[in-house]
Amino acid sequence: MQNSTSQDDPYLLPRQSLDKDISEDILERIVEAILFACALVSVLTTFGIVIIIFQETFSFFQEVSFAQFFLDTKWTPLFAERHFGIWPLINGTFLTTVIAMSVAIPLGLCSAIYLSEYAQPKVAAVLRPAVELLAGVPTVVYGYFALLFLTPLLRNFIPLEIFNSLSAGVMMGIMITPTVGSISLDAIKSVPRSLREGAYALGITKLETIFKVVLPAALSGIIASIILGISRAVGETMTVLIAAGLQPKLTVSFAESIATMTAYMAQISGGDSPRGSLNFKTLYAVGAVLFVLTLSLNIVSYWIANRYKEKYE
Amino acid sequence: MATSYQEDDYFASGAEFTDNVDQRESLGKVFEVIFLFGLMIGIFVLALLLFDILGDGLGRFLSPGFLTDTPSRFPDQGGIRPAIVSSILLGLVVIFVTVPIGVGAALYLEEYAPKAWWTAIIEINISNLAGVPSIVYGLLGLGVFNYLLGFGPALISGALTLSLLSLPVIIVTSREAIRAVPDSLRNASYGLGVTKWKTISSHVIPYAVPGILTGVIISVSRAIGDAASLIVVGAVGFLTFDPGLFQRFMALPIQIYSYITRPEPGFASAAAATIIALLLLILALNGVAIYIRQRFSIR
């Protein structure tokens, strides 16, 4: 019984004839290896980023001390009197990010709530892609619009410098709205219907259901979307480069010109600093700070989104 | 007779229970309008933006030679041909590099990858790469393509940098497309004794093509609109010839940036006109995607 082979059984073909020839088996293995290599490219990309950035950053810190980098309050690597304090650049990035998020969070959440709770399915099917178009517009275009439309418009009401963090931040916020909106929308949509119906059954109005039941239930997804939005704002380059200027300073005034980390990086690489020079290395040192910052934000967002994902399933 | 003290107290107080439902519902109506308003602001800004750019740039865009001449030092002369040629070349290289690698990676992760710690790392890694700022990709490109491989600030360096930038998006969208292929299709194929790769190449891929194409278009239009990484890799703001793969290069967003930063007044409308060209290019790409998707969907 155990050893009943195909030879004994007239209904089974000999195993040999069912087997495809060996070359096919080899082909299968080759294909799998090639596809695996494709998947590996992403890992290599990450290694490439880490190695290249930290190699140059390491050599930067052999010339400039940590104290100069993290304790100085001036960033003037291009002037005769050189200072390498990163804080003015972080300040600029922080300022534009705060402005951007104070636009993107309310607009994103309003869009998500309206699309999920109020809009008829047919209307939502038109409005959602319309909002998401905002994310497809190239960022130079937002820079153009901020500098040549929004700033002149705002200058009628508020005394702004030509380059200022307000218009750059506001435009960036509009651009990030779909990021916050669509991830929040998915989170809100995954709140089970029974929760809403339970609330209605207790005589609660639709608005109260949204604020007291739906949003708290979707909170993890909403927070994840906001953190991802912050990460986008921190890493965004062209809008701030064009509209916020290149003046690294420690200020909380949204009316003045500032410089973000990304804007400085674009400036220094446009200036053709020779490889190996200290200026060239500042590009990587700032890049390392930016990379670590956005990477941690992305990881936190990913972690929050996944942690509570299965709650209702 | 009192069995429940609270109830009695309540009615004894003579107060009438009111649920304020009208007031609460009308507050709800107010908020509905607020939510709709928040949603419409984005769309309104988009419309305003397009309107403003058309107003600023349409005249210049339609002026003779704008699309076919090389740039000039004077704002109302010359055109943007080198930028258009650069952008198209960049887009083509991105497609040729990322489609095979991206779809390959997606196929591996969906069809072959075992559930193990290292495949989990690859997955987390891809989603993290999707969030790395474009300018950081520029640093990678500068290090690897300009210096390590010795291409210098050439179009190929920019194109490969943009390819790495768009790879995560293509992988993620292709995976979704592949995951949407019903298992019954695979099982039917296996049931006939067809090998795994044959099943994938003749059934899974054709079925997933519309979804994959959508992802390709999204990421290519993003790559064509990207400027930050190209600035780092060494794109130039002024080019008087059409670039080849190994020559200095520009791109439409770089051309826009270079026009915006010039002080003379006329360059603003040249920038707006270039934006029109860029948006038309992206629109055309999306049109092609929609067309192909519809053709493949009818089966």
Coordinates of C-alpha atoms in Angstrom, one line a residue:
Chain A
M1 CA 0.0 0.0 0.0
Q2 CA 2.7 2.4 0.9
N3 CA 4.8 1.6 -2.0
S4 CA 2.1 1.6 -4.7
T5 CA 4.0 3.3 -7.5
S6 CA 2.7 4.5 -10.8
Q7 CA 4.0 1.3 -12.5
D8 CA 1.4 -0.8 -10.7
D9 CA -1.5 1.4 -11.3
P10 CA -2.8 1.4 -14.8
Y11 CA -4.7 4.6 -14.4
L12 CA -1.7 6.7 -13.5
L13 CA 0.6 7.8 -16.2
P14 CA 4.3 7.1 -15.5
R15 CA 5.6 10.0 -13.5
Q16 CA 8.3 10.8 -16.1
S17 CA 5.8 11.8 -18.7
L18 CA 4.0 14.3 -16.5
D19 CA 7.2 16.0 -15.6
K20 CA 8.1 18.9 -17.8
D21 CA 11.7 18.8 -18.9
I22 CA 14.4 20.0 -16.6
S23 CA 15.0 23.2 -18.5
E24 CA 11.6 24.5 -17.5
D25 CA 12.4 23.9 -13.9
I26 CA 15.6 25.9 -14.3
L27 CA 13.7 28.7 -16.0
E28 CA 11.3 28.9 -13.0
R29 CA 14.3 29.3 -10.7
I30 CA 15.9 31.9 -12.8
V31 CA 12.7 33.9 -13.0
E32 CA 12.3 33.7 -9.3
A33 CA 15.9 34.9 -8.8
I34 CA 15.4 37.8 -11.1
L35 CA 12.2 38.9 -9.5
F36 CA 13.9 38.6 -6.1
A37 CA 16.7 40.9 -7.4
C38 CA 14.1 43.4 -8.4
A39 CA 12.6 43.4 -4.9
L40 CA 16.1 43.8 -3.5
V41 CA 16.6 47.1 -5.4
S42 CA 14.5 48.9 -2.8
V43 CA 16.7 47.6 0.0
L44 CA 19.8 48.6 -1.9
T45 CA 18.4 52.1 -2.4
T46 CA 18.0 52.5 1.3
F47 CA 21.5 51.3 2.0
G48 CA 22.8 53.6 -0.7
I49 CA 21.1 56.6 0.9
V50 CA 22.3 55.7 4.4
I51 CA 25.9 55.0 3.3
I52 CA 26.3 58.0 1.1
I53 CA 24.7 60.5 3.4
F54 CA 26.5 59.3 6.5
Q55 CA 29.9 58.9 4.9
E56 CA 29.9 62.6 3.9
T57 CA 28.3 63.7 7.2
F58 CA 31.0 61.8 9.1
S59 CA 33.7 63.7 7.2
F60 CA 31.8 66.9 7.8
F61 CA 31.9 66.3 11.6
Q62 CA 35.7 65.8 11.4
E63 CA 35.9 69.5 10.4
V64 CA 33.0 70.9 12.3
S65 CA 32.3 69.9 15.9
F66 CA 28.9 68.6 17.1
A67 CA 28.8 71.6 19.4
Q68 CA 29.2 74.0 16.5
F69 CA 26.5 72.2 14.7
F70 CA 23.9 71.8 17.4
L71 CA 24.6 74.7 19.8
D72 CA 25.5 77.6 17.6
T73 CA 22.5 79.8 16.6
K74 CA 23.8 81.1 13.3
W75 CA 24.0 79.3 10.0
T76 CA 26.4 81.2 7.7
P77 CA 28.6 78.6 5.9
L78 CA 28.8 80.8 2.8
F79 CA 30.0 83.9 4.5
A80 CA 33.6 84.9 5.5
E81 CA 32.7 84.4 9.1
R82 CA 31.4 80.9 9.1
H83 CA 28.9 79.5 11.5
F84 CA 27.4 76.0 11.3
G85 CA 24.5 76.1 13.8
I86 CA 21.6 74.0 12.3
W87 CA 18.9 75.7 14.4
P88 CA 18.0 78.5 12.1
L89 CA 17.3 76.0 9.3
I90 CA 15.3 73.7 11.7
N91 CA 13.4 76.8 12.8
G92 CA 12.5 77.7 9.2
T93 CA 11.4 74.2 8.5
F94 CA 9.4 74.1 11.7
L95 CA 7.7 77.4 11.0
T96 CA 6.6 76.5 7.5
T97 CA 5.5 73.1 8.6
V98 CA 3.3 74.5 11.4
I99 CA 1.7 76.9 9.0
A100 CA 1.2 74.2 6.4
M101 CA -0.4 71.8 8.9
S102 CA -2.7 74.4 10.3
V103 CA -4.1 74.6 6.8
A104 CA -3.9 70.9 5.9
I105 CA -5.4 69.4 9.0
P106 CA -8.7 71.3 9.1
L107 CA -9.1 71.1 5.3
G108 CA -8.1 67.5 5.1
L109 CA -10.4 66.4 7.9
C110 CA -13.3 68.5 6.6
S111 CA -12.9 66.8 3.2
A112 CA -12.7 63.3 4.7
I113 CA -15.7 63.9 7.0
Y114 CA -17.8 65.3 4.2
L115 CA -16.9 62.7 1.7
S116 CA -17.5 59.8 4.1
E117 CA -20.5 61.0 6.1
Y118 CA -22.5 63.4 4.0
A119 CA -21.7 63.2 0.3
Q120 CA -23.9 61.0 -1.9
P121 CA -21.7 58.2 -3.4
K122 CA -22.0 59.7 -6.9
V123 CA -21.0 63.1 -5.6
A124 CA -18.1 61.7 -3.6
A125 CA -16.9 59.8 -6.7
V126 CA -16.4 63.2 -8.4
L127 CA -15.2 65.2 -5.5
R128 CA -12.6 62.8 -4.2
P129 CA -10.5 62.7 -7.3
A130 CA -10.9 66.5 -7.6
V131 CA -9.3 67.0 -4.2
E132 CA -6.6 64.5 -5.0
L133 CA -5.7 66.4 -8.1
L134 CA -4.1 68.9 -5.7
A135 CA -1.4 66.3 -4.9
G136 CA -0.6 65.8 -8.6
V137 CA 0.2 69.4 -9.3
P138 CA 4.0 69.8 -9.5
T139 CA 5.4 71.6 -6.5
V140 CA 7.2 74.3 -8.6
V141 CA 3.7 75.4 -9.6
Y142 CA 2.7 75.9 -6.0
G143 CA 5.9 77.9 -5.6
Y144 CA 5.0 80.1 -8.5
F145 CA 1.4 80.6 -7.2
A146 CA 2.6 81.4 -3.7
L147 CA 5.2 84.0 -4.8
L148 CA 3.3 85.7 -7.7
F149 CA -0.4 85.4 -6.6
L150 CA -0.8 84.7 -2.9
T151 CA 2.0 87.0 -1.6
P152 CA 0.8 90.0 -3.5
L153 CA -2.8 89.3 -2.5
L154 CA -1.9 88.9 1.2
R155 CA 0.3 92.0 1.1
N156 CA -2.9 94.1 0.7
F157 CA -3.9 93.1 4.2
I158 CA -0.7 92.0 6.1
P159 CA 2.7 93.6 6.0
L160 CA 4.7 90.8 4.5
E161 CA 8.2 90.6 3.0
I162 CA 8.2 89.5 -0.6
F163 CA 9.7 86.2 0.6
N164 CA 7.8 85.0 3.6
S165 CA 6.9 81.8 5.4
L166 CA 3.2 82.5 5.4
S167 CA 2.4 82.1 1.7
A168 CA 4.8 79.3 1.3
G169 CA 3.3 77.5 4.3
V170 CA -0.3 78.1 3.2
M171 CA 0.4 76.7 -0.3
M172 CA 2.2 73.8 1.1
G173 CA -0.8 73.1 3.3
I174 CA -3.1 73.1 0.3
M175 CA -0.8 70.7 -1.4
I176 CA -0.7 68.3 1.6
T177 CA -4.5 68.4 2.1
P178 CA -5.1 65.3 0.0
T179 CA -2.4 63.4 2.0
V180 CA -4.2 64.1 5.3
G181 CA -7.6 63.8 3.6
S182 CA -7.4 60.5 1.9
I183 CA -5.7 58.5 4.7
S184 CA -8.2 60.0 7.2
L185 CA -11.0 59.1 4.8
D186 CA -9.9 55.5 4.7
A187 CA -9.8 55.4 8.5
I188 CA -13.2 57.0 8.9
K189 CA -14.7 54.7 6.3
S190 CA -13.4 51.6 8.1
V191 CA -15.3 52.5 11.3
P192 CA -18.1 49.9 11.2
R193 CA -21.6 51.0 10.4
S194 CA -23.0 49.3 13.5
L195 CA -21.2 51.9 15.7
R196 CA -23.0 54.8 14.0
E197 CA -26.3 53.0 14.1
G198 CA -25.8 52.3 17.8
A199 CA -25.3 56.0 18.3
Y200 CA -28.4 56.9 16.2
A201 CA -30.4 54.4 18.2
L202 CA -29.6 56.4 21.4
G203 CA -31.0 59.5 19.8
I204 CA -27.8 61.2 19.0
T205 CA -27.7 63.5 16.0
K206 CA -25.4 62.9 13.0
L207 CA -23.0 65.6 14.0
E208 CA -22.7 64.3 17.6
T209 CA -22.2 60.8 16.2
I210 CA -19.3 62.1 14.0
F211 CA -17.6 63.9 16.9
K212 CA -18.2 61.5 19.7
V213 CA -18.2 58.1 18.0
V214 CA -16.7 58.2 14.5
L215 CA -13.7 60.4 14.9
P216 CA -12.6 58.9 18.2
A217 CA -12.9 55.4 16.6
A218 CA -10.8 56.6 13.6
L219 CA -8.3 58.5 15.7
S220 CA -5.3 56.3 15.1
G221 CA -5.7 56.6 11.3
I222 CA -6.2 60.3 11.5
I223 CA -3.1 60.8 13.6
A224 CA -1.1 58.6 11.2
S225 CA -2.3 60.8 8.3
I226 CA -1.3 64.0 10.2
I227 CA 2.2 62.7 11.0
L228 CA 2.6 61.7 7.4
G229 CA 1.5 65.1 6.3
I230 CA 4.1 66.7 8.7
S231 CA 6.8 64.5 7.1
R232 CA 5.7 65.7 3.6
A233 CA 5.9 69.3 4.8
V234 CA 9.3 68.9 6.3
G235 CA 10.7 67.4 3.1
E236 CA 9.0 69.7 0.6
T237 CA 11.5 71.8 -1.3
M238 CA 10.4 73.8 -4.3
T239 CA 7.5 75.7 -2.7
V240 CA 9.6 77.0 0.2
L241 CA 12.7 77.6 -2.0
I242 CA 10.7 79.8 -4.3
A243 CA 8.3 81.6 -1.9
A244 CA 10.0 81.6 1.6
G245 CA 13.5 82.7 0.6
L246 CA 16.9 81.9 1.7
Q247 CA 17.5 83.8 5.0
P248 CA 18.4 81.4 7.8
K249 CA 17.3 83.0 11.0
L250 CA 15.7 82.2 14.3
T251 CA 12.3 83.8 14.2
V252 CA 8.7 83.0 14.8
S253 CA 7.4 85.8 12.5
F254 CA 5.6 84.4 9.5
A255 CA 6.0 87.7 7.7
E256 CA 9.8 87.4 7.3
S257 CA 12.0 85.5 4.8
I258 CA 13.4 82.3 6.3
A259 CA 15.3 79.3 5.1
T260 CA 14.4 75.7 5.5
M261 CA 16.7 72.7 5.4
T262 CA 15.5 71.7 2.0
A263 CA 15.8 75.2 0.6
Y264 CA 19.4 75.5 1.8
M265 CA 20.2 72.1 0.2
A266 CA 18.8 73.3 -3.1
Q267 CA 20.7 76.5 -2.9
I268 CA 24.1 75.0 -2.1
S269 CA 23.8 72.3 -4.8
G270 CA 22.8 74.9 -7.4
G271 CA 25.9 76.8 -6.5
D272 CA 28.4 74.2 -7.8
S273 CA 30.4 73.7 -4.7
P274 CA 33.3 71.5 -5.5
R275 CA 33.2 67.9 -4.2
G276 CA 35.1 67.5 -1.0
S277 CA 34.8 71.2 0.1
L278 CA 33.3 72.0 3.4
N279 CA 30.3 73.7 1.7
F280 CA 29.7 70.5 -0.2
K281 CA 29.7 68.5 3.0
T282 CA 27.2 70.8 4.7
L283 CA 24.7 69.6 2.0
Y284 CA 25.0 66.1 3.3
A285 CA 25.0 67.1 7.0
V286 CA 21.8 69.0 6.5
G287 CA 20.5 66.1 4.4
A288 CA 21.3 63.7 7.2
V289 CA 19.2 65.7 9.7
L290 CA 16.4 65.9 7.2
F291 CA 16.5 62.2 6.4
V292 CA 16.6 61.1 10.1
L293 CA 13.7 63.5 10.8
T294 CA 11.4 62.4 8.0
L295 CA 12.3 58.7 8.4
S296 CA 11.3 58.8 12.1
L297 CA 8.1 60.6 11.3
N298 CA 7.3 58.0 8.6
I299 CA 8.1 55.1 10.9
V300 CA 5.9 56.6 13.7
S301 CA 3.0 57.1 11.2
Y302 CA 3.4 53.5 9.9
W303 CA 3.5 52.1 13.4
I304 CA 0.4 54.0 14.6
A305 CA -1.6 53.1 11.5
N306 CA -0.8 49.4 11.8
R307 CA -1.1 49.1 15.6
Y308 CA -4.8 49.8 15.7
K309 CA -5.7 48.5 12.2
E310 CA -7.4 45.2 13.2
K311 CA -9.4 46.7 16.0
Y312 CA -12.8 46.2 14.4
E313 CA -12.2 43.2 12.3
Chain B
M1 CA -44.7 54.2 45.8
A2 CA -41.3 55.6 44.9
T3 CA -39.1 52.8 43.6
S4 CA -36.6 54.9 41.8
Y5 CA -35.6 58.0 43.7
Q6 CA -34.1 59.9 40.8
E7 CA -37.1 59.7 38.6
D8 CA -39.3 61.0 41.3
D9 CA -37.0 63.8 42.1
Y10 CA -36.9 64.7 38.5
F11 CA -40.6 64.9 38.0
A12 CA -41.1 66.4 41.4
S13 CA -38.9 69.3 40.4
G14 CA -41.5 70.1 37.7
A15 CA -38.9 70.5 35.0
E16 CA -39.9 69.3 31.6
F17 CA -37.5 67.0 29.7
T18 CA -36.2 68.7 26.6
D19 CA -33.9 67.0 24.2
N20 CA -33.2 70.2 22.3
V21 CA -33.3 68.1 19.1
D22 CA -34.1 71.1 16.8
Q23 CA -31.2 73.1 18.1
R24 CA -28.8 70.1 17.9
E25 CA -30.0 69.3 14.4
S26 CA -29.5 72.8 13.2
L27 CA -26.0 72.9 14.6
G28 CA -25.5 69.7 12.6
K29 CA -26.6 71.6 9.4
V30 CA -24.2 74.4 10.2
F31 CA -21.3 71.9 10.5
E32 CA -22.4 70.1 7.3
V33 CA -21.9 73.4 5.5
I34 CA -18.5 74.0 7.2
F35 CA -17.3 70.5 6.1
L36 CA -18.4 71.1 2.6
F37 CA -16.7 74.5 2.6
G38 CA -13.5 72.9 3.9
L39 CA -13.7 70.4 1.0
M40 CA -14.4 73.1 -1.6
I41 CA -11.5 75.4 -0.5
G42 CA -8.9 73.0 -2.0
I43 CA -10.8 72.7 -5.3
F44 CA -11.4 76.4 -5.4
V45 CA -7.7 77.1 -4.9
L46 CA -6.9 74.6 -7.7
A47 CA -9.3 76.4 -10.0
L48 CA -7.9 79.8 -9.0
L49 CA -4.4 78.5 -9.7
L50 CA -5.2 77.3 -13.2
F51 CA -7.1 80.5 -14.0
D52 CA -4.2 82.6 -12.8
I53 CA -1.6 80.6 -14.7
L54 CA -3.7 80.7 -17.9
G55 CA -4.2 84.4 -17.5
D56 CA -0.5 85.0 -17.0
G57 CA 0.9 82.6 -19.5
L58 CA -1.5 81.8 -22.2
G59 CA -0.4 84.7 -24.4
R60 CA 3.2 83.7 -24.1
F61 CA 2.4 80.0 -24.5
L62 CA 0.7 80.7 -27.8
S63 CA 3.4 83.1 -29.1
P64 CA 5.2 81.6 -32.1
G65 CA 8.2 79.4 -31.4
F66 CA 7.6 79.1 -27.7
L67 CA 7.5 75.3 -27.9
T68 CA 10.0 74.9 -30.7
D69 CA 12.8 77.5 -30.0
T70 CA 15.7 77.4 -27.6
P71 CA 15.7 79.7 -24.6
S72 CA 16.7 83.3 -24.9
R73 CA 18.1 85.9 -22.4
F74 CA 15.1 88.1 -23.2
P75 CA 11.8 87.1 -21.5
D76 CA 9.6 87.6 -24.6
Q77 CA 11.8 85.7 -27.0
G78 CA 13.0 82.2 -27.4
G79 CA 11.3 79.0 -26.3
I80 CA 11.5 75.9 -24.1
R81 CA 12.4 73.2 -26.5
P82 CA 15.4 71.8 -24.7
A83 CA 13.3 71.6 -21.5
I84 CA 10.6 69.7 -23.3
V85 CA 13.0 67.3 -24.9
S86 CA 14.8 66.8 -21.6
S87 CA 11.5 66.1 -19.7
I88 CA 10.4 63.6 -22.4
L89 CA 13.7 61.8 -22.3
L90 CA 13.7 61.7 -18.5
G91 CA 10.2 60.3 -18.6
L92 CA 11.1 57.6 -21.1
V93 CA 14.1 56.4 -19.2
V94 CA 12.1 56.4 -16.0
I95 CA 9.5 54.2 -17.7
F96 CA 12.1 51.8 -19.1
V97 CA 13.9 51.4 -15.8
T98 CA 11.1 51.4 -13.3
V99 CA 8.4 49.3 -15.0
P100 CA 10.4 46.1 -15.3
I101 CA 12.0 46.5 -11.8
G102 CA 8.9 47.8 -10.1
V103 CA 6.6 45.1 -11.6
G104 CA 9.2 42.5 -10.9
A105 CA 9.5 43.5 -7.3
A106 CA 5.7 43.5 -7.0
L107 CA 5.4 40.1 -8.5
Y108 CA 8.0 38.7 -6.2
L109 CA 6.4 40.1 -3.1
E110 CA 2.9 39.0 -4.1
E111 CA 3.5 35.7 -5.8
Y112 CA 6.8 34.2 -4.4
A113 CA 7.8 35.9 -1.2
P114 CA 7.5 33.6 1.8
K115 CA 6.2 35.1 5.0
A116 CA 9.4 35.7 6.8
W117 CA 11.2 38.4 8.7
W118 CA 13.3 39.5 5.7
T119 CA 10.3 39.9 3.4
A120 CA 8.6 42.0 6.1
I121 CA 11.7 44.2 6.1
I122 CA 11.6 44.6 2.4
E123 CA 7.9 45.7 2.7
I124 CA 8.5 48.2 5.5
N125 CA 11.5 49.4 3.6
I126 CA 9.4 50.1 0.5
S127 CA 6.8 52.0 2.4
N128 CA 9.5 54.1 4.1
L129 CA 11.2 54.8 0.8
A130 CA 7.9 56.2 -0.5
G131 CA 8.2 58.9 2.2
V132 CA 11.8 59.9 1.7
P133 CA 11.9 63.5 0.4
S134 CA 12.8 64.0 -3.2
I135 CA 15.8 66.1 -2.3
V136 CA 17.3 63.2 -0.4
Y137 CA 17.0 61.1 -3.5
G138 CA 19.0 63.9 -5.1
L139 CA 21.8 63.3 -2.7
L140 CA 21.7 59.6 -3.5
G141 CA 21.8 60.2 -7.2
L142 CA 24.7 62.7 -6.8
G143 CA 26.7 60.2 -4.9
V144 CA 26.0 57.1 -6.9
F145 CA 25.4 58.3 -10.5
N146 CA 27.4 61.5 -10.7
Y147 CA 30.5 60.4 -8.7
L148 CA 30.6 56.6 -8.2
L149 CA 29.5 55.6 -11.7
G150 CA 31.1 58.8 -13.2
F151 CA 28.2 60.0 -15.3
G152 CA 28.6 63.5 -13.9
P153 CA 25.7 66.0 -14.1
A154 CA 24.2 64.3 -17.1
L155 CA 20.6 63.5 -18.1
I156 CA 21.2 59.8 -17.3
S157 CA 22.0 60.7 -13.7
G158 CA 18.9 62.7 -13.4
A159 CA 16.8 60.0 -15.0
L160 CA 18.1 57.2 -12.8
T161 CA 17.6 59.4 -9.7
L162 CA 14.0 60.0 -10.8
S163 CA 13.6 56.2 -11.4
L164 CA 14.6 55.4 -7.9
L165 CA 12.2 58.1 -6.7
S166 CA 9.3 56.6 -8.5
L167 CA 10.1 52.9 -7.8
P168 CA 8.2 52.7 -4.5
V169 CA 5.0 54.1 -5.9
I170 CA 5.1 51.7 -8.9
I171 CA 5.8 48.7 -6.6
V172 CA 2.9 49.6 -4.2
T173 CA 0.3 50.2 -7.0
S174 CA 1.4 47.2 -8.9
R175 CA 1.1 45.0 -5.9
E176 CA -2.5 46.2 -5.4
A177 CA -3.2 45.4 -9.0
I178 CA -1.7 41.9 -8.7
R179 CA -3.5 41.2 -5.4
A180 CA -6.8 42.0 -7.1
V181 CA -6.3 39.2 -9.6
P182 CA -8.7 36.5 -8.5
D183 CA -7.2 33.3 -7.1
S184 CA -9.5 31.1 -9.2
L185 CA -7.6 32.3 -12.3
R186 CA -4.3 31.0 -10.9
N187 CA -5.8 27.8 -9.6
A188 CA -7.4 27.0 -12.9
S189 CA -4.1 27.5 -14.6
Y190 CA -2.2 25.3 -12.1
G191 CA -5.0 22.7 -12.4
L192 CA -4.0 22.3 -16.0
G193 CA -0.4 21.7 -15.0
V194 CA 0.9 25.0 -16.1
T195 CA 4.1 26.1 -14.3
K196 CA 4.1 29.1 -11.9
W197 CA 5.9 31.6 -14.2
K198 CA 3.8 30.6 -17.2
T199 CA 0.7 31.2 -15.1
I200 CA 1.9 34.6 -14.0
S201 CA 3.1 35.7 -17.4
S202 CA 0.1 34.6 -19.3
H203 CA -2.7 35.2 -16.8
V204 CA -1.8 37.3 -13.8
I205 CA 0.1 40.0 -15.6
P206 CA -2.4 40.6 -18.5
Y207 CA -5.2 40.7 -15.9
A208 CA -3.3 43.2 -13.8
V209 CA -2.1 45.4 -16.6
P210 CA -4.7 48.2 -16.2
G211 CA -3.9 48.6 -12.5
I212 CA -0.2 48.5 -13.2
L213 CA -0.5 51.2 -15.9
T214 CA -2.4 53.5 -13.6
G215 CA 0.5 53.3 -11.1
V216 CA 3.1 53.8 -13.8
I217 CA 1.3 57.0 -15.0
I218 CA 0.9 58.4 -11.5
S219 CA 4.6 57.9 -10.7
V220 CA 5.9 59.1 -14.1
S221 CA 3.9 62.3 -13.9
R222 CA 5.2 62.8 -10.4
A223 CA 8.7 62.2 -11.7
I224 CA 8.2 64.7 -14.6
G225 CA 7.0 67.3 -12.1
D226 CA 9.9 66.8 -9.7
A227 CA 12.6 69.5 -9.5
A228 CA 14.3 69.2 -6.1
S229 CA 16.2 66.0 -6.8
L230 CA 17.3 67.2 -10.3
I231 CA 18.7 70.5 -8.8
V232 CA 20.9 68.4 -6.5
V233 CA 22.0 66.1 -9.3
G234 CA 23.0 69.1 -11.4
A235 CA 20.3 70.1 -13.8
V236 CA 21.0 73.5 -15.4
G237 CA 18.6 76.4 -15.8
F238 CA 19.7 77.5 -19.2
L239 CA 20.4 75.2 -22.2
T240 CA 20.7 76.1 -25.8
F241 CA 20.7 72.6 -27.3
D242 CA 18.6 69.4 -27.0
P243 CA 20.4 67.2 -24.6
G244 CA 21.5 63.6 -25.1
L245 CA 21.6 60.9 -22.5
F246 CA 25.1 61.8 -21.4
Q247 CA 24.9 65.6 -21.7
R248 CA 24.0 68.4 -19.3
F249 CA 20.3 68.6 -19.1
M250 CA 17.3 70.5 -17.8
A251 CA 13.6 69.8 -17.3
L252 CA 10.4 71.6 -17.5
P253 CA 10.2 72.2 -13.7
I254 CA 13.8 73.4 -13.7
Q255 CA 13.0 75.8 -16.5
I256 CA 10.0 77.1 -14.5
Y257 CA 12.2 77.6 -11.5
S258 CA 14.9 79.3 -13.5
Y259 CA 12.3 81.7 -15.0
I260 CA 10.7 82.5 -11.7
T261 CA 14.0 83.4 -10.1
R262 CA 14.9 86.0 -12.7
P263 CA 14.0 89.6 -11.7
E264 CA 12.9 91.0 -15.1
P265 CA 9.1 91.2 -15.2
G266 CA 8.5 89.3 -18.4
F267 CA 9.9 86.1 -17.1
A268 CA 6.9 85.6 -14.8
S269 CA 4.7 85.0 -17.9
A270 CA 7.4 82.8 -19.4
A271 CA 7.2 80.8 -16.2
A272 CA 3.4 80.6 -16.4
A273 CA 3.6 79.6 -20.1
T274 CA 6.1 76.8 -19.2
I275 CA 3.8 75.6 -16.4
I276 CA 1.0 75.3 -19.0
A277 CA 3.3 73.1 -21.1
L278 CA 4.2 71.0 -18.1
L279 CA 0.6 70.6 -17.1
L280 CA -0.4 69.7 -20.7
L281 CA 2.3 67.0 -20.7
I282 CA 1.1 65.5 -17.5
L283 CA -2.5 65.7 -18.7
A284 CA -1.5 64.0 -21.9
L285 CA 0.2 61.2 -20.0
N286 CA -2.9 60.7 -17.9
G287 CA -5.1 60.7 -21.0
V288 CA -3.0 57.9 -22.4
A289 CA -3.4 56.0 -19.2
I290 CA -7.1 56.3 -19.2
Y291 CA -7.3 55.3 -22.8
I292 CA -5.1 52.2 -22.3
R293 CA -7.0 51.2 -19.2
Q294 CA -10.2 51.3 -21.0
R295 CA -9.0 49.3 -23.9
F296 CA -7.6 46.6 -21.6
S297 CA -10.7 46.5 -19.5
I298 CA -13.0 45.5 -22.3
R299 CA -12.3 41.9 -22.7

